[in-house]
Amino acid sequence: MTDESTDEPNELPPPSSPPDFSDTLAPIRATTNLEAVLLVDRTGNPVGVASADTVTPETLDALLALARRVIEQSPDLAALISKDETLFFDWEGRHAVCRVFEASKQPWLLTVLTPRQKPYKQALGKLVKALSSAIKKALPVPAQAKPAKRRSRK
């Protein structure tokens, strides 16, 4: 009979999962014309989603595919920050809007679905502002160490 140790081998802790910003997205989405809102990081991983009850899982999958396609076409996502937004249309006339913004020194891609002929820019601005604040709280940028001053010899 072999003696089995009850000690488990040292395992690496699982990688920390990214924060979920759905709680930030949901209230703003609910008070605006936006049908769905999706936030992805620079690699295309979703880190927040909020949608109306009428939005199907297939529609959310299509928004995620669109966001990933934008990232694939522009590997330097930070370069898109100055472009304001990219606008697409679906067969029903709805707008899918992609906007890149920076928070905590990282680019983020916000993709929203809006009903046809409804204003969305103000809601998008509110979302970016709220998300920037939430991301900065969740993922603070480490302080840069100041270079040591050199003393001059006389």
PDB file of C-alpha atoms in Angstrom:
ATOM      1  CA  MET A   1       0.000   0.000   0.000  1.00  0.00           C
ATOM      2  CA  THR A   2       1.382   3.409  -0.903  1.00  0.00           C
ATOM      3  CA  ASP A   3       1.256   6.351   1.363  1.00  0.00           C
ATOM      4  CA  GLU A   4      -0.642   9.173  -0.331  1.00  0.00           C
ATOM      5  CA  SER A   5       0.070  12.623   0.909  1.00  0.00           C
ATOM      6  CA  THR A   6      -2.820  14.907   1.594  1.00  0.00           C
ATOM      7  CA  ASP A   7      -0.748  17.850   0.465  1.00  0.00           C
ATOM      8  CA  GLU A   8      -1.723  19.061  -2.951  1.00  0.00           C
ATOM      9  CA  PRO A   9       1.031  20.106  -5.321  1.00  0.00           C
ATOM     10  CA  ASN A  10       1.706  23.796  -5.574  1.00  0.00           C
ATOM     11  CA  GLU A  11      -0.463  25.002  -8.382  1.00  0.00           C
ATOM     12  CA  LEU A  12      -0.423  28.393  -9.948  1.00  0.00           C
ATOM     13  CA  PRO A  13      -3.453  30.432  -9.036  1.00  0.00           C
ATOM     14  CA  PRO A  14      -5.917  30.816 -11.871  1.00  0.00           C
ATOM     15  CA  PRO A  15      -5.391  33.970 -13.879  1.00  0.00           C
ATOM     16  CA  SER A  16      -7.464  36.794 -12.540  1.00  0.00           C
ATOM     17  CA  SER A  17     -10.591  37.252 -14.538  1.00  0.00           C
ATOM     18  CA  PRO A  18     -11.181  40.682 -15.994  1.00  0.00           C
ATOM     19  CA  PRO A  19     -13.714  42.850 -14.209  1.00  0.00           C
ATOM     20  CA  ASP A  20     -17.281  42.783 -15.488  1.00  0.00           C
ATOM     21  CA  PHE A  21     -18.597  46.235 -16.329  1.00  0.00           C
ATOM     22  CA  SER A  22     -22.170  45.125 -17.050  1.00  0.00           C
ATOM     23  CA  ASP A  23     -23.399  46.900 -13.901  1.00  0.00           C
ATOM     24  CA  THR A  24     -22.083  50.172 -15.319  1.00  0.00           C
ATOM     25  CA  LEU A  25     -23.657  49.582 -18.750  1.00  0.00           C
ATOM     26  CA  ALA A  26     -27.119  48.403 -17.683  1.00  0.00           C
ATOM     27  CA  PRO A  27     -28.592  51.550 -16.056  1.00  0.00           C
ATOM     28  CA  ILE A  28     -27.437  53.846 -18.849  1.00  0.00           C
ATOM     29  CA  ARG A  29     -28.690  51.457 -21.528  1.00  0.00           C
ATOM     30  CA  ALA A  30     -32.043  51.210 -19.773  1.00  0.00           C
ATOM     31  CA  THR A  31     -32.573  54.982 -19.747  1.00  0.00           C
ATOM     32  CA  THR A  32     -31.616  55.555 -23.395  1.00  0.00           C
ATOM     33  CA  ASN A  33     -32.606  54.413 -26.882  1.00  0.00           C
ATOM     34  CA  LEU A  34     -29.838  51.829 -26.963  1.00  0.00           C
ATOM     35  CA  GLU A  35     -30.983  48.270 -27.586  1.00  0.00           C
ATOM     36  CA  ALA A  36     -27.683  46.599 -26.708  1.00  0.00           C
ATOM     37  CA  VAL A  37     -24.293  47.637 -25.392  1.00  0.00           C
ATOM     38  CA  LEU A  38     -21.128  45.541 -25.495  1.00  0.00           C
ATOM     39  CA  LEU A  39     -17.689  46.423 -24.115  1.00  0.00           C
ATOM     40  CA  VAL A  40     -14.608  44.467 -25.192  1.00  0.00           C
ATOM     41  CA  ASP A  41     -10.955  44.782 -24.290  1.00  0.00           C
ATOM     42  CA  ARG A  42      -8.158  45.189 -26.831  1.00  0.00           C
ATOM     43  CA  THR A  43      -8.097  41.442 -27.521  1.00  0.00           C
ATOM     44  CA  GLY A  44     -11.828  41.216 -28.232  1.00  0.00           C
ATOM     45  CA  ASN A  45     -12.823  39.605 -24.952  1.00  0.00           C
ATOM     46  CA  PRO A  46     -16.205  40.840 -23.717  1.00  0.00           C
ATOM     47  CA  VAL A  47     -15.989  42.575 -20.337  1.00  0.00           C
ATOM     48  CA  GLY A  48     -19.507  43.977 -20.147  1.00  0.00           C
ATOM     49  CA  VAL A  49     -22.873  43.589 -21.827  1.00  0.00           C
ATOM     50  CA  ALA A  50     -26.355  44.997 -21.347  1.00  0.00           C
ATOM     51  CA  SER A  51     -29.351  44.575 -23.628  1.00  0.00           C
ATOM     52  CA  ALA A  52     -33.089  45.006 -23.849  1.00  0.00           C
ATOM     53  CA  ASP A  53     -35.223  41.900 -23.360  1.00  0.00           C
ATOM     54  CA  THR A  54     -36.098  41.995 -27.070  1.00  0.00           C
ATOM     55  CA  VAL A  55     -32.478  41.527 -28.157  1.00  0.00           C
ATOM     56  CA  THR A  56     -31.724  37.916 -29.056  1.00  0.00           C
ATOM     57  CA  PRO A  57     -28.539  36.042 -28.145  1.00  0.00           C
ATOM     58  CA  GLU A  58     -27.827  35.847 -31.892  1.00  0.00           C
ATOM     59  CA  THR A  59     -27.872  39.642 -32.101  1.00  0.00           C
ATOM     60  CA  LEU A  60     -25.421  39.890 -29.191  1.00  0.00           C
ATOM     61  CA  ASP A  61     -23.210  37.302 -30.895  1.00  0.00           C
ATOM     62  CA  ALA A  62     -23.303  39.416 -34.062  1.00  0.00           C
ATOM     63  CA  LEU A  63     -22.261  42.524 -32.088  1.00  0.00           C
ATOM     64  CA  LEU A  64     -19.371  40.592 -30.578  1.00  0.00           C
ATOM     65  CA  ALA A  65     -18.347  39.336 -34.020  1.00  0.00           C
ATOM     66  CA  LEU A  66     -18.470  42.914 -35.318  1.00  0.00           C
ATOM     67  CA  ALA A  67     -16.313  44.165 -32.434  1.00  0.00           C
ATOM     68  CA  ARG A  68     -13.775  41.405 -33.029  1.00  0.00           C
ATOM     69  CA  ARG A  69     -13.735  42.181 -36.759  1.00  0.00           C
ATOM     70  CA  VAL A  70     -12.986  45.840 -36.039  1.00  0.00           C
ATOM     71  CA  ILE A  71     -10.113  44.759 -33.775  1.00  0.00           C
ATOM     72  CA  GLU A  72      -8.775  42.329 -36.403  1.00  0.00           C
ATOM     73  CA  GLN A  73      -8.844  45.030 -39.072  1.00  0.00           C
ATOM     74  CA  SER A  74      -7.100  47.526 -36.787  1.00  0.00           C
ATOM     75  CA  PRO A  75      -4.549  45.720 -34.629  1.00  0.00           C
ATOM     76  CA  ASP A  76      -3.483  49.082 -33.189  1.00  0.00           C
ATOM     77  CA  LEU A  77      -6.793  49.808 -31.509  1.00  0.00           C
ATOM     78  CA  ALA A  78      -5.382  52.917 -29.846  1.00  0.00           C
ATOM     79  CA  ALA A  79      -4.990  54.486 -33.310  1.00  0.00           C
ATOM     80  CA  LEU A  80      -8.791  54.432 -33.678  1.00  0.00           C
ATOM     81  CA  ILE A  81      -9.362  56.616 -30.620  1.00  0.00           C
ATOM     82  CA  SER A  82      -9.098  59.781 -32.694  1.00  0.00           C
ATOM     83  CA  LYS A  83     -11.504  58.452 -35.348  1.00  0.00           C
ATOM     84  CA  ASP A  84     -14.565  59.097 -33.132  1.00  0.00           C
ATOM     85  CA  GLU A  85     -16.746  56.148 -34.200  1.00  0.00           C
ATOM     86  CA  THR A  86     -17.492  53.620 -36.899  1.00  0.00           C
ATOM     87  CA  LEU A  87     -21.096  53.149 -38.013  1.00  0.00           C
ATOM     88  CA  PHE A  88     -22.684  50.036 -39.543  1.00  0.00           C
ATOM     89  CA  PHE A  89     -26.301  49.259 -40.499  1.00  0.00           C
ATOM     90  CA  ASP A  90     -28.230  45.990 -40.274  1.00  0.00           C
ATOM     91  CA  TRP A  91     -31.059  44.767 -42.525  1.00  0.00           C
ATOM     92  CA  GLU A  92     -33.675  46.303 -40.227  1.00  0.00           C
ATOM     93  CA  GLY A  93     -32.084  49.757 -40.445  1.00  0.00           C
ATOM     94  CA  ARG A  94     -30.631  49.711 -36.940  1.00  0.00           C
ATOM     95  CA  HIS A  95     -27.200  51.242 -36.342  1.00  0.00           C
ATOM     96  CA  ALA A  96     -24.306  49.320 -34.884  1.00  0.00           C
ATOM     97  CA  VAL A  97     -21.830  51.878 -33.609  1.00  0.00           C
ATOM     98  CA  CYS A  98     -18.259  51.124 -32.538  1.00  0.00           C
ATOM     99  CA  ARG A  99     -16.325  53.658 -30.487  1.00  0.00           C
ATOM    100  CA  VAL A 100     -12.815  53.219 -29.149  1.00  0.00           C
ATOM    101  CA  PHE A 101     -11.785  55.074 -26.001  1.00  0.00           C
ATOM    102  CA  GLU A 102      -8.907  54.937 -23.571  1.00  0.00           C
ATOM    103  CA  ALA A 103      -9.084  54.285 -19.839  1.00  0.00           C
ATOM    104  CA  SER A 104      -6.290  53.191 -17.492  1.00  0.00           C
ATOM    105  CA  LYS A 105      -3.826  53.559 -20.377  1.00  0.00           C
ATOM    106  CA  GLN A 106      -5.613  50.843 -22.386  1.00  0.00           C
ATOM    107  CA  PRO A 107      -7.879  51.030 -25.427  1.00  0.00           C
ATOM    108  CA  TRP A 108     -11.431  49.674 -25.094  1.00  0.00           C
ATOM    109  CA  LEU A 109     -14.042  49.109 -27.790  1.00  0.00           C
ATOM    110  CA  LEU A 110     -17.661  49.959 -27.060  1.00  0.00           C
ATOM    111  CA  THR A 111     -20.215  48.577 -29.526  1.00  0.00           C
ATOM    112  CA  VAL A 112     -23.869  49.605 -29.320  1.00  0.00           C
ATOM    113  CA  LEU A 113     -27.014  48.768 -31.234  1.00  0.00           C
ATOM    114  CA  THR A 114     -29.477  51.629 -31.721  1.00  0.00           C
ATOM    115  CA  PRO A 115     -32.935  51.730 -33.292  1.00  0.00           C
ATOM    116  CA  ARG A 116     -33.172  53.363 -36.685  1.00  0.00           C
ATOM    117  CA  GLN A 117     -33.407  57.136 -36.755  1.00  0.00           C
ATOM    118  CA  LYS A 118     -32.932  57.549 -33.003  1.00  0.00           C
ATOM    119  CA  PRO A 119     -30.253  59.789 -31.470  1.00  0.00           C
ATOM    120  CA  TYR A 120     -27.450  57.916 -29.782  1.00  0.00           C
ATOM    121  CA  LYS A 121     -24.425  60.238 -29.488  1.00  0.00           C
ATOM    122  CA  GLN A 122     -25.389  61.657 -26.089  1.00  0.00           C
ATOM    123  CA  ALA A 123     -25.990  58.160 -24.689  1.00  0.00           C
ATOM    124  CA  LEU A 124     -22.677  57.000 -26.124  1.00  0.00           C
ATOM    125  CA  GLY A 125     -20.935  59.938 -24.457  1.00  0.00           C
ATOM    126  CA  LYS A 126     -22.536  59.071 -21.094  1.00  0.00           C
ATOM    127  CA  LEU A 127     -21.436  55.461 -21.471  1.00  0.00           C
ATOM    128  CA  VAL A 128     -17.841  56.355 -22.284  1.00  0.00           C
ATOM    129  CA  LYS A 129     -17.657  58.747 -19.332  1.00  0.00           C
ATOM    130  CA  ALA A 130     -19.167  56.216 -16.883  1.00  0.00           C
ATOM    131  CA  LEU A 131     -17.028  53.366 -18.208  1.00  0.00           C
ATOM    132  CA  SER A 132     -13.830  55.412 -18.077  1.00  0.00           C
ATOM    133  CA  SER A 133     -14.492  56.145 -14.416  1.00  0.00           C
ATOM    134  CA  ALA A 134     -15.399  52.518 -13.594  1.00  0.00           C
ATOM    135  CA  ILE A 135     -12.364  51.141 -15.445  1.00  0.00           C
ATOM    136  CA  LYS A 136     -10.002  53.557 -13.698  1.00  0.00           C
ATOM    137  CA  LYS A 137     -11.371  52.413 -10.324  1.00  0.00           C
ATOM    138  CA  ALA A 138     -11.166  48.709 -11.212  1.00  0.00           C
ATOM    139  CA  LEU A 139      -7.840  48.839 -13.037  1.00  0.00           C
ATOM    140  CA  PRO A 140      -5.773  51.683 -11.645  1.00  0.00           C
ATOM    141  CA  VAL A 141      -2.633  52.572 -13.529  1.00  0.00           C
ATOM    142  CA  PRO A 142       0.422  51.919 -11.379  1.00  0.00           C
ATOM    143  CA  ALA A 143       2.278  55.082 -10.470  1.00  0.00           C
ATOM    144  CA  GLN A 144       5.438  55.615 -12.452  1.00  0.00           C
ATOM    145  CA  ALA A 145       8.544  55.800 -10.341  1.00  0.00           C
ATOM    146  CA  LYS A 146      10.236  59.145 -10.705  1.00  0.00           C
ATOM    147  CA  PRO A 147      13.833  58.980 -11.855  1.00  0.00           C
ATOM    148  CA  ALA A 148      16.344  59.752  -9.140  1.00  0.00           C
ATOM    149  CA  LYS A 149      17.883  63.193  -9.321  1.00  0.00           C
ATOM    150  CA  ARG A 150      21.552  63.250 -10.095  1.00  0.00           C
ATOM    151  CA  ARG A 151      23.687  65.250  -7.820  1.00  0.00           C
ATOM    152  CA  SER A 152      26.204  67.440  -9.461  1.00  0.00           C
ATOM    153  CA  ARG A 153      29.698  67.441  -8.049  1.00  0.00           C
ATOM    154  CA  LYS A 154      31.420  70.719  -7.549  1.00  0.00           C
TER     155      LYS A 154
END
